[in-house]
CSV table of C-alpha atoms and ligand atoms in Angstrom, one decimal:
chain,number,residue,atom,x,y,z
A,178,MET,CA,0.0,0.0,0.0
A,179,GLY,CA,1.2,3.5,-0.8
A,180,SER,CA,1.2,6.1,2.0
A,181,VAL,CA,-2.0,7.9,0.9
A,182,ASP,CA,-4.1,4.8,0.7
A,183,SER,CA,-2.6,3.2,3.8
A,184,LYS,CA,-3.6,6.4,5.8
A,185,LEU,CA,-7.1,6.3,4.4
A,186,TYR,CA,-7.5,2.7,5.3
A,187,GLN,CA,-6.2,3.3,8.9
A,188,PHE,CA,-8.5,6.2,9.3
A,189,ALA,CA,-11.5,4.1,8.1
A,190,VAL,CA,-10.7,1.3,10.5
A,191,LYS,CA,-10.4,3.8,13.4
A,192,GLU,CA,-13.7,5.4,12.5
A,193,ALA,CA,-15.4,2.0,12.1
A,194,ASN,CA,-14.1,0.8,15.5
A,195,GLU,CA,-15.3,3.9,17.2
A,196,ALA,CA,-18.7,3.6,15.5
A,197,VAL,CA,-19.1,0.1,16.8
A,198,ALA,CA,-18.2,1.2,20.3
A,199,LEU,CA,-20.6,4.1,20.2
A,200,ASP,CA,-23.3,1.8,18.8
A,201,GLY,CA,-22.8,-0.6,21.6
A,202,LYS,CA,-23.2,2.2,24.2
A,203,GLY,CA,-26.5,3.3,22.6
A,204,LYS,CA,-24.9,6.6,21.3
A,205,TYR,CA,-26.6,6.2,17.9
A,206,ARG,CA,-26.3,9.6,16.4
A,207,GLN,CA,-22.5,9.7,16.9
A,208,ALA,CA,-22.3,6.2,15.7
A,209,ILE,CA,-24.2,7.0,12.5
A,210,ASN,CA,-21.6,9.8,11.7
A,211,LYS,CA,-18.7,7.5,12.3
A,212,TYR,CA,-20.2,4.7,10.2
A,213,GLN,CA,-20.7,7.1,7.3
A,214,ARG,CA,-17.1,8.5,7.6
A,215,ALA,CA,-15.7,5.0,7.7
A,216,ALA,CA,-17.7,4.1,4.5
A,217,GLU,CA,-16.6,7.3,2.7
A,218,SER,CA,-12.9,6.7,3.6
A,219,LEU,CA,-13.1,3.2,2.3
A,220,LEU,CA,-14.7,4.4,-0.9
A,221,GLN,CA,-11.8,6.8,-1.4
A,222,PHE,CA,-9.4,4.0,-0.5
A,223,ILE,CA,-10.6,1.7,-3.2
A,224,LYS,CA,-10.0,4.4,-5.8
A,225,TYR,CA,-6.3,3.9,-5.1
A,226,ASN,CA,-6.1,0.3,-4.2
A,227,LYS,CA,-6.5,-2.2,-7.1
A,228,ASN,CA,-6.1,-5.4,-5.2
A,229,PRO,CA,-9.3,-7.3,-6.1
A,230,THR,CA,-9.6,-9.2,-2.8
A,231,MET,CA,-9.1,-6.0,-0.8
A,232,VAL,CA,-11.5,-4.1,-3.0
A,233,ASN,CA,-14.2,-6.7,-2.5
A,234,ARG,CA,-13.7,-6.8,1.2
A,235,CYS,CA,-13.9,-3.1,1.4
A,236,LYS,CA,-17.1,-3.0,-0.7
A,237,ALA,CA,-18.7,-5.5,1.7
A,238,GLN,CA,-17.7,-3.4,4.6
A,239,ILE,CA,-19.0,-0.2,3.0
A,240,GLU,CA,-22.3,-1.8,2.5
A,241,GLU,CA,-22.4,-3.1,6.1
A,242,TYR,CA,-21.6,0.3,7.6
A,243,LEU,CA,-24.1,2.2,5.4
A,244,GLU,CA,-26.8,-0.4,6.1
A,245,ARG,CA,-26.2,-0.1,9.9
A,246,ALA,CA,-26.3,3.7,9.7
A,247,LYS,CA,-29.6,3.4,7.8
A,248,ILE,CA,-31.1,1.1,10.5
A,249,LEU,CA,-30.0,3.4,13.3
A,250,LYS,CA,-31.5,6.4,11.5
A,251,THR,CA,-34.8,4.6,11.1
A,252,HIS,CA,-34.6,3.7,14.8
A,253,LEU,CA,-34.0,7.3,15.8
A,254,ASP,CA,-36.7,8.6,13.5
A,255,GLY,CA,-38.9,6.0,15.2
A,256,PRO,CA,-41.8,7.8,16.8
A,257,GLN,CA,-43.0,9.5,13.6
A,258,VAL,CA,-42.5,6.4,11.6
A,259,ARG,CA,-44.3,4.2,14.1
A,260,LYS,CA,-47.4,6.4,14.3
A,261,SER,CA,-47.9,6.3,10.5
A,262,ARG,CA,-47.2,2.6,10.2
A,263,PRO,CA,-49.5,-0.1,11.4
A,264,GLY,CA,-47.9,-3.1,13.0
A,265,ALA,CA,-46.6,-5.5,10.4
A,266,GLY,CA,-44.8,-8.8,10.5
A,267,LEU,CA,-45.9,-10.9,13.4
A,268,ASP,CA,-49.6,-10.9,13.4
A,269,ARG,CA,-51.2,-9.3,16.4
A,270,ASP,CA,-54.6,-8.3,17.6
A,271,GLU,CA,-54.3,-4.9,19.2
A,272,GLY,CA,-57.8,-4.9,20.7
A,273,LYS,CA,-57.1,-8.2,22.4
A,274,LEU,CA,-53.9,-6.9,23.7
A,275,GLN,CA,-55.5,-4.0,25.5
A,276,ASP,CA,-58.2,-6.1,26.9
A,277,GLU,CA,-55.7,-8.4,28.4
A,278,GLY,CA,-53.9,-5.5,30.0
A,279,GLU,CA,-50.6,-6.7,28.6
A,280,GLY,CA,-49.7,-3.1,27.9
A,281,VAL,CA,-47.5,-3.7,24.8
A,282,SER,CA,-46.5,-0.2,23.8
A,283,GLU,CA,-46.3,1.2,20.3
A,284,GLU,CA,-42.5,1.1,20.7
A,285,GLU,CA,-42.5,-2.6,21.6
A,286,LYS,CA,-44.7,-3.4,18.6
A,287,GLU,CA,-42.2,-1.6,16.4
A,288,LEU,CA,-39.5,-3.6,18.1
A,289,LEU,CA,-41.3,-6.8,17.4
A,290,ASP,CA,-41.4,-5.8,13.7
A,291,THR,CA,-37.8,-5.0,13.7
A,292,ILE,CA,-36.8,-8.3,15.2
A,293,SER,CA,-39.2,-10.5,13.3
A,294,GLY,CA,-36.0,-11.7,11.4
A,295,THR,CA,-34.4,-12.6,14.7
A,296,ILE,CA,-37.3,-14.3,16.4
A,297,LEU,CA,-39.1,-16.9,14.5
A,298,SER,CA,-42.8,-17.3,15.3
A,299,GLU,CA,-44.2,-20.3,13.6
A,300,SER,CA,-46.1,-23.5,13.7
A,301,PRO,CA,-43.5,-26.1,12.9
A,302,ASN,CA,-44.4,-29.2,11.2
A,303,VAL,CA,-42.0,-31.8,12.5
A,304,LYS,CA,-43.4,-35.1,13.6
A,305,TRP,CA,-41.7,-37.4,16.2
A,306,LYS,CA,-41.3,-40.0,13.5
A,307,ASP,CA,-39.1,-37.6,11.5
A,308,ILE,CA,-36.6,-37.9,14.3
A,309,ALA,CA,-34.6,-41.1,14.4
A,310,GLY,CA,-33.8,-42.7,17.8
A,311,LEU,CA,-33.7,-40.5,20.9
A,312,GLN,CA,-36.6,-42.5,22.5
A,313,SER,CA,-36.0,-41.4,26.0
A,314,SER,CA,-35.5,-37.7,25.1
A,315,LYS,CA,-38.8,-37.8,23.3
A,316,GLN,CA,-40.5,-39.4,26.3
A,317,ILE,CA,-39.1,-36.8,28.7
A,318,LEU,CA,-40.2,-34.0,26.4
A,319,ARG,CA,-43.7,-35.4,26.2
A,320,GLU,CA,-43.9,-35.3,30.0
A,321,ALA,CA,-42.2,-32.0,30.4
A,322,ILE,CA,-43.7,-30.0,27.5
A,323,VAL,CA,-46.5,-31.8,25.6
A,324,LEU,CA,-48.7,-33.1,28.4
A,325,PRO,CA,-48.6,-29.9,30.5
A,326,ILE,CA,-49.7,-27.9,27.4
A,327,LEU,CA,-52.3,-30.4,26.2
A,328,LYS,CA,-53.6,-31.5,29.5
A,329,PRO,CA,-53.0,-28.6,32.0
A,330,GLU,CA,-55.7,-29.9,34.3
A,331,LEU,CA,-53.4,-32.8,35.2
A,332,PHE,CA,-50.7,-30.5,36.5
A,333,THR,CA,-52.3,-28.9,39.5
A,334,GLY,CA,-51.3,-28.7,43.1
A,335,ALA,CA,-47.9,-30.1,43.9
A,336,ARG,CA,-47.8,-31.7,40.4
A,337,LYS,CA,-46.4,-28.7,38.6
A,338,PRO,CA,-44.8,-28.8,35.2
A,339,TRP,CA,-41.2,-27.8,34.9
A,340,SER,CA,-40.9,-24.1,33.9
A,341,GLY,CA,-37.7,-24.6,32.0
A,342,VAL,CA,-36.2,-27.6,30.2
A,343,LEU,CA,-32.6,-27.6,28.9
A,344,LEU,CA,-31.6,-29.8,26.0
A,345,PHE,CA,-27.8,-30.3,25.8
A,346,GLY,CA,-25.5,-32.4,23.7
A,347,PRO,CA,-23.2,-32.3,20.7
A,348,PRO,CA,-24.2,-30.0,17.8
A,349,GLY,CA,-26.4,-31.4,15.0
A,350,CYS,CA,-28.0,-34.2,17.1
A,351,GLY,CA,-31.6,-33.2,17.0
A,352,LYS,CA,-32.1,-30.6,19.8
A,353,THR,CA,-33.9,-28.2,17.5
A,354,LEU,CA,-35.8,-31.0,15.9
A,355,LEU,CA,-37.1,-32.2,19.2
A,356,ALA,CA,-38.2,-28.8,20.2
A,357,LYS,CA,-40.1,-28.4,17.0
A,358,ALA,CA,-41.7,-31.8,17.3
A,359,ALA,CA,-42.9,-31.0,20.8
A,360,ALA,CA,-44.4,-27.8,19.6
A,361,THR,CA,-46.1,-29.5,16.7
A,362,GLU,CA,-47.6,-32.2,18.9
A,363,CYS,CA,-49.2,-29.7,21.3
A,364,GLN,CA,-50.0,-27.2,18.6
A,365,ALA,CA,-48.2,-24.5,20.5
A,366,THR,CA,-46.9,-21.3,19.0
A,367,PHE,CA,-43.2,-21.8,18.6
A,368,PHE,CA,-40.8,-19.0,19.2
A,369,SER,CA,-37.3,-19.7,18.2
A,370,VAL,CA,-34.5,-17.3,19.1
A,371,SER,CA,-30.7,-17.7,19.2
A,372,SER,CA,-28.9,-16.1,22.2
A,373,ALA,CA,-26.2,-15.0,19.9
A,374,ASP,CA,-28.8,-12.9,18.1
A,375,LEU,CA,-30.2,-11.6,21.3
A,376,LEU,CA,-26.7,-10.3,22.2
A,377,SER,CA,-26.1,-8.9,18.8
A,378,LYS,CA,-24.3,-5.6,19.3
A,379,TRP,CA,-26.1,-4.3,16.3
A,380,LEU,CA,-29.5,-4.5,18.0
A,381,GLY,CA,-28.5,-2.7,21.2
A,382,GLU,CA,-32.1,-3.3,22.3
A,383,SER,CA,-31.8,-6.8,23.7
A,384,GLU,CA,-33.6,-6.3,26.9
A,385,LYS,CA,-36.7,-4.8,25.3
A,386,LEU,CA,-36.5,-7.5,22.7
A,387,ILE,CA,-36.6,-10.2,25.4
A,388,SER,CA,-39.5,-8.7,27.3
A,389,SER,CA,-41.5,-8.2,24.1
A,390,LEU,CA,-40.8,-11.8,23.1
A,391,PHE,CA,-42.2,-13.1,26.4
A,392,LYS,CA,-45.2,-10.8,26.3
A,393,LEU,CA,-46.0,-11.9,22.8
A,394,ALA,CA,-45.5,-15.6,23.8
A,395,ARG,CA,-48.1,-15.0,26.7
A,396,MET,CA,-50.5,-13.5,24.2
A,397,LYS,CA,-50.1,-16.4,21.8
A,398,ALA,CA,-50.2,-19.1,24.5
A,399,PRO,CA,-50.0,-22.0,24.5
A,400,SER,CA,-46.4,-21.2,23.5
A,401,LEU,CA,-43.0,-22.7,23.5
A,402,VAL,CA,-40.1,-20.4,23.6
A,403,PHE,CA,-37.0,-22.1,22.3
A,404,ILE,CA,-33.7,-20.4,23.1
A,405,ASP,CA,-30.8,-21.8,21.2
A,406,GLU,CA,-27.1,-21.4,22.3
A,407,ILE,CA,-28.3,-20.4,25.8
A,408,ASP,CA,-24.6,-20.6,26.9
A,409,SER,CA,-23.7,-17.5,25.0
A,410,VAL,CA,-26.1,-15.4,27.0
A,411,ALA,CA,-25.2,-16.9,30.4
A,412,THR,CA,-21.6,-17.8,30.4
A,413,LYS,CA,-19.8,-18.3,33.7
A,414,ARG,CA,-16.8,-16.5,32.6
A,415,GLY,CA,-16.5,-14.6,35.8
A,416,GLY,CA,-13.7,-12.2,36.4
A,417,GLY,CA,-16.0,-9.3,35.4
A,418,SER,CA,-15.3,-9.9,31.7
A,419,GLU,CA,-19.0,-9.6,30.9
A,420,SER,CA,-20.0,-6.3,29.5
A,421,GLY,CA,-22.7,-4.3,31.2
A,422,GLY,CA,-25.0,-5.0,28.3
A,423,GLU,CA,-24.4,-8.7,28.5
A,424,ARG,CA,-25.1,-8.8,32.2
A,425,ARG,CA,-28.4,-6.9,31.7
A,426,VAL,CA,-29.6,-9.3,29.0
A,427,LYS,CA,-28.8,-12.3,31.2
A,428,THR,CA,-30.6,-10.8,34.2
A,429,GLN,CA,-33.6,-10.0,32.0
A,430,LEU,CA,-33.8,-13.5,30.6
A,431,LEU,CA,-33.4,-15.0,34.1
A,432,SER,CA,-36.3,-13.0,35.4
A,433,GLU,CA,-38.5,-13.8,32.4
A,434,ILE,CA,-37.9,-17.5,32.8
A,435,GLN,CA,-38.4,-17.4,36.5
A,436,GLY,CA,-41.6,-15.3,36.2
A,437,ILE,CA,-43.3,-17.6,33.8
A,438,LYS,CA,-46.7,-18.5,35.3
A,439,THR,CA,-48.2,-21.6,33.9
A,440,THR,CA,-51.9,-21.0,34.5
A,441,GLU,CA,-54.3,-23.7,33.5
A,442,ASP,CA,-55.5,-22.0,30.4
A,443,LYS,CA,-52.3,-20.3,29.2
A,444,PRO,CA,-49.3,-22.5,29.4
A,445,LEU,CA,-46.0,-21.0,28.3
A,446,LEU,CA,-42.8,-23.1,28.6
A,447,THR,CA,-39.2,-22.3,27.9
A,448,LEU,CA,-36.9,-24.7,26.2
A,449,GLY,CA,-33.2,-23.9,26.1
A,450,ALA,CA,-30.6,-25.7,24.0
A,451,THR,CA,-26.8,-25.7,24.2
A,452,ASN,CA,-23.7,-27.5,22.9
A,453,ARG,CA,-21.7,-26.2,25.8
A,454,PRO,CA,-23.6,-26.9,29.0
A,455,TRP,CA,-20.5,-26.6,31.2
A,456,ASP,CA,-20.2,-22.9,30.2
A,457,ILE,CA,-23.7,-22.0,31.6
A,458,ASP,CA,-23.6,-20.1,34.8
A,459,ASN,CA,-25.3,-21.5,37.9
A,460,ALA,CA,-28.1,-18.9,38.1
A,461,MET,CA,-29.3,-19.8,34.6
A,462,LEU,CA,-28.7,-23.5,35.0
A,463,SER,CA,-31.0,-23.5,38.1
A,464,ARG,CA,-33.8,-22.0,36.0
A,465,PHE,CA,-33.8,-25.2,33.9
A,466,GLN,CA,-35.1,-27.7,36.3
A,467,LYS,CA,-35.1,-30.5,33.8
A,468,LYS,CA,-31.9,-31.2,31.8
A,469,VAL,CA,-32.1,-33.6,29.0
A,470,TYR,CA,-29.1,-35.2,27.2
A,471,VAL,CA,-29.4,-35.4,23.4
A,472,PRO,CA,-26.5,-37.7,22.5
A,473,LEU,CA,-25.0,-38.8,19.2
A,474,PRO,CA,-27.2,-41.2,17.4
A,475,ASP,CA,-26.6,-44.9,18.2
A,476,MET,CA,-26.3,-47.6,15.5
A,477,LYS,CA,-30.0,-48.1,15.0
A,478,ALA,CA,-30.7,-44.4,14.8
A,479,ARG,CA,-27.8,-43.8,12.3
A,480,ALA,CA,-29.3,-46.4,10.0
A,481,ALA,CA,-32.7,-44.7,10.3
A,482,ILE,CA,-31.2,-41.3,9.7
A,483,PHE,CA,-29.7,-42.6,6.4
A,484,LYS,CA,-33.2,-43.7,5.4
A,485,ILE,CA,-34.9,-40.5,6.4
A,486,HIS,CA,-32.5,-38.4,4.4
A,487,THR,CA,-32.6,-40.4,1.3
A,488,LYS,CA,-36.4,-40.8,1.1
A,489,GLY,CA,-37.9,-40.7,-2.3
A,490,VAL,CA,-34.6,-41.3,-4.1
A,491,ASN,CA,-34.1,-44.5,-6.1
A,492,MET,CA,-31.6,-46.6,-4.2
A,493,ASN,CA,-30.1,-50.0,-4.6
A,494,LEU,CA,-29.5,-50.7,-1.0
A,495,THR,CA,-30.5,-53.7,1.2
A,496,GLU,CA,-31.3,-53.6,5.0
A,497,GLU,CA,-27.8,-55.0,5.5
A,498,ASP,CA,-26.3,-52.2,3.5
A,499,PHE,CA,-27.9,-49.6,5.8
A,500,VAL,CA,-26.5,-51.5,8.8
A,501,GLU,CA,-23.1,-51.4,7.2
A,502,LEU,CA,-23.4,-47.6,6.6
A,503,ALA,CA,-24.5,-47.2,10.3
A,504,VAL,CA,-21.4,-49.0,11.4
A,505,ARG,CA,-19.1,-46.9,9.1
A,506,ALA,CA,-20.7,-43.7,10.4
A,507,GLU,CA,-19.9,-44.3,14.0
A,508,GLY,CA,-19.3,-40.9,15.7
A,509,TYR,CA,-21.3,-39.0,13.0
A,510,SER,CA,-24.1,-36.7,14.2
A,511,GLY,CA,-27.5,-36.5,12.5
A,512,ARG,CA,-26.4,-33.4,10.7
A,513,ASP,CA,-23.2,-35.1,9.5
A,514,ILE,CA,-25.2,-38.0,8.1
A,515,SER,CA,-27.7,-35.7,6.5
A,516,ASN,CA,-24.7,-34.0,4.8
A,517,VAL,CA,-23.4,-37.4,3.6
A,518,CYS,CA,-26.8,-38.2,2.2
A,519,ARG,CA,-27.2,-34.9,0.4
A,520,GLU,CA,-23.7,-35.3,-1.2
A,521,THR,CA,-24.2,-38.9,-2.1
A,522,ILE,CA,-27.6,-38.7,-3.8
A,523,MET,CA,-26.1,-36.0,-6.1
A,524,ILE,CA,-23.5,-38.4,-7.5
A,525,PRO,CA,-25.7,-40.0,-10.2
A,526,ILE,CA,-26.8,-36.5,-11.3
A,527,ARG,CA,-23.2,-35.2,-11.3
A,528,GLU,CA,-22.2,-38.1,-13.5
A,529,LEU,CA,-25.0,-37.4,-16.0
A,530,ASP,CA,-24.1,-33.7,-16.1
A,531,MET,CA,-20.4,-34.5,-16.7
A,532,SER,CA,-21.3,-36.8,-19.5
A,533,GLY,CA,-23.1,-34.0,-21.3
A,534,VAL,CA,-26.4,-35.8,-21.5
A,535,LEU,CA,-28.2,-33.1,-19.7
A,536,GLU,CA,-27.3,-30.5,-22.3
A,537,ASN,CA,-29.7,-32.0,-24.8
A,538,SER,CA,-33.1,-31.1,-23.4
A,539,ASP,CA,-35.1,-33.4,-25.8
A,540,GLN,CA,-33.3,-36.6,-24.7
A,541,ASP,CA,-35.0,-38.7,-21.9
A,542,VAL,CA,-32.6,-39.1,-19.0
A,543,ASN,CA,-32.3,-42.2,-16.9
A,544,VAL,CA,-30.8,-41.5,-13.5
A,545,ARG,CA,-29.1,-44.6,-12.1
A,546,ASP,CA,-29.8,-45.9,-8.6
A,547,VAL,CA,-27.6,-44.7,-5.7
A,548,THR,CA,-25.4,-47.6,-4.5
A,549,ILE,CA,-23.5,-48.4,-1.3
A,550,ASP,CA,-20.2,-47.7,-3.1
A,551,ASP,CA,-21.4,-44.1,-3.6
A,552,PHE,CA,-22.0,-43.8,0.1
A,553,LYS,CA,-18.6,-45.3,0.9
A,554,LYS,CA,-16.9,-42.7,-1.3
A,555,THR,CA,-18.6,-39.9,0.4
A,556,LEU,CA,-18.0,-41.2,3.9
A,557,LYS,CA,-14.3,-41.1,3.2
A,558,LYS,CA,-14.6,-37.4,2.3
A,559,VAL,CA,-17.2,-36.1,4.8
A,560,LYS,CA,-15.8,-36.5,8.3
A,561,PRO,CA,-17.7,-36.3,11.6
A,562,MET,CA,-17.7,-32.8,13.2
A,563,VAL,CA,-17.9,-33.8,16.9
A,564,ASP,CA,-14.6,-34.2,18.7
A,565,LYS,CA,-14.1,-37.4,20.7
A,566,HIS,CA,-12.7,-35.4,23.6
A,567,ASP,CA,-15.9,-33.3,23.7
A,568,LEU,CA,-18.0,-36.5,23.9
A,569,LYS,CA,-16.4,-37.5,27.2
A,570,HIS,CA,-17.1,-34.0,28.5
A,571,TYR,CA,-20.9,-34.3,27.6
A,572,GLN,CA,-21.1,-37.7,29.2
A,573,ASP,CA,-19.5,-36.5,32.4
A,574,TRP,CA,-21.8,-33.5,32.5
A,575,ALA,CA,-24.8,-35.6,31.8
A,576,GLU,CA,-23.9,-37.9,34.7
A,577,GLU,CA,-23.6,-35.0,37.1
A,578,PHE,CA,-26.6,-32.9,36.0
A,579,GLY,CA,-28.7,-34.6,33.3
A,580,GLU,CA,-31.2,-37.2,32.4
A,581,TYR,CA,-31.0,-39.6,29.5
B,706,ADP,P1,-29.0,-29.3,17.1
B,706,ADP,O1,-30.2,-28.4,17.4
B,706,ADP,O2,-28.8,-30.4,18.1
B,706,ADP,O3,-27.7,-28.6,16.7
B,706,ADP,P2,-30.7,-30.0,14.8
B,706,ADP,O4,-31.9,-30.5,15.5
B,706,ADP,O5,-30.8,-28.6,14.2
B,706,ADP,O6,-29.4,-30.1,15.7
B,706,ADP,O7,-30.3,-31.0,13.7
B,706,ADP,C1,-29.6,-30.6,12.5
B,706,ADP,C2,-30.1,-31.5,11.3
B,706,ADP,O8,-29.5,-32.8,11.4
B,706,ADP,C3,-31.6,-31.6,11.3
B,706,ADP,O9,-32.2,-30.6,10.6
B,706,ADP,C4,-31.7,-33.0,10.6
B,706,ADP,O10,-31.6,-32.8,9.2
B,706,ADP,C5,-30.5,-33.8,11.0
B,706,ADP,N1,-30.7,-34.6,12.2
B,706,ADP,C6,-30.1,-34.5,13.4
B,706,ADP,N2,-30.6,-35.4,14.3
B,706,ADP,C7,-31.5,-36.2,13.6
B,706,ADP,C8,-32.3,-37.3,14.0
B,706,ADP,N3,-32.2,-37.9,15.2
B,706,ADP,N4,-33.1,-37.8,13.0
B,706,ADP,C9,-33.2,-37.2,11.8
B,706,ADP,N5,-32.5,-36.2,11.4
B,706,ADP,C10,-31.6,-35.6,12.3
């Protein structure tokens, strides 16, 4: 880099860093200025610098800074915009809201619109049979989630449902699937939010976001609030390394989970999920009275996952072949196996494409069956993602805190 462009670049980085810091502190007007200056300096910089990788990277950053500045501006212009704009996104019934005295303010409605990309409100359509294995996790969830919602009258007096259930285990083993299947079975509104998103520095509005989420969940009850990566919002890092913002988000979430009242007609349950249960601090851990281990699939489950993820594709495989695949895929998670299947069922198509047959649109094409050799080839390439060392960690933790 020459001296002019290197100075421009350094200036842009400095402005951007300051912008992010101001943004985090809620000083949005100053942050907007800094984002714009960072973007302008980078624009100047790419006039001098011709390195294509650098130019592309800068263009992406320029876009990001300008986009953020735009969001902050909309946010600051909020009151006028809000008044002229009826609530969009998540469907709400304003009359009902007031009747119930939930007191969701205009601002919170706007916030819900803003975060409708972060919090997913849906009726999932996952059935228990779509999930291979995990019999005991399914049974525990039926008791802890499905029955209290479907039959609240059974859970009176001392027989109270658990207010919070934590699913823990290696990534890609069905925690999200289980949560969705539980919500499907009891026809609950399913709110899915990732803690990493809640903490997003960009939002800077996390506490309001959380309280709005729980208010909406109460309105839409029966509801199931699924919080993924719960460890990132409640780490026991200690040593005061948590920022003020992070601490506030955690406290807010703790009080919301604690304050959940499961009345007979309006059940609302929280389901947390984590790949790193040992990182969760004790206050949060204690809110989840039930802790359910979702382990790697066993042999039988692995064979079933191969079948689930190849459904509807012409295959030349016997029952024994599926058992062989399950043996070879020891240590693979459900997600790993689904990746192997996706890769393998493309092999016959890739062959046809390479032979040029697909270029002639008039010609009838015959796609050959997928064979066990195709799977063997892919299994050599696609390796399991879960570390053996981590598995021991999960088992130890499960023995100390969890249920199988
Ligand atoms: P987690 O939440 O534990 O990280 P997910 O539930 O999101 O994992 O699973 C990721 C993907 O892996 C699923 O969408 C599904 O395709 C596949 N998968 C994982 N476990 C299973 C299972 N037991 N049966 C069928 N598919 C599974």
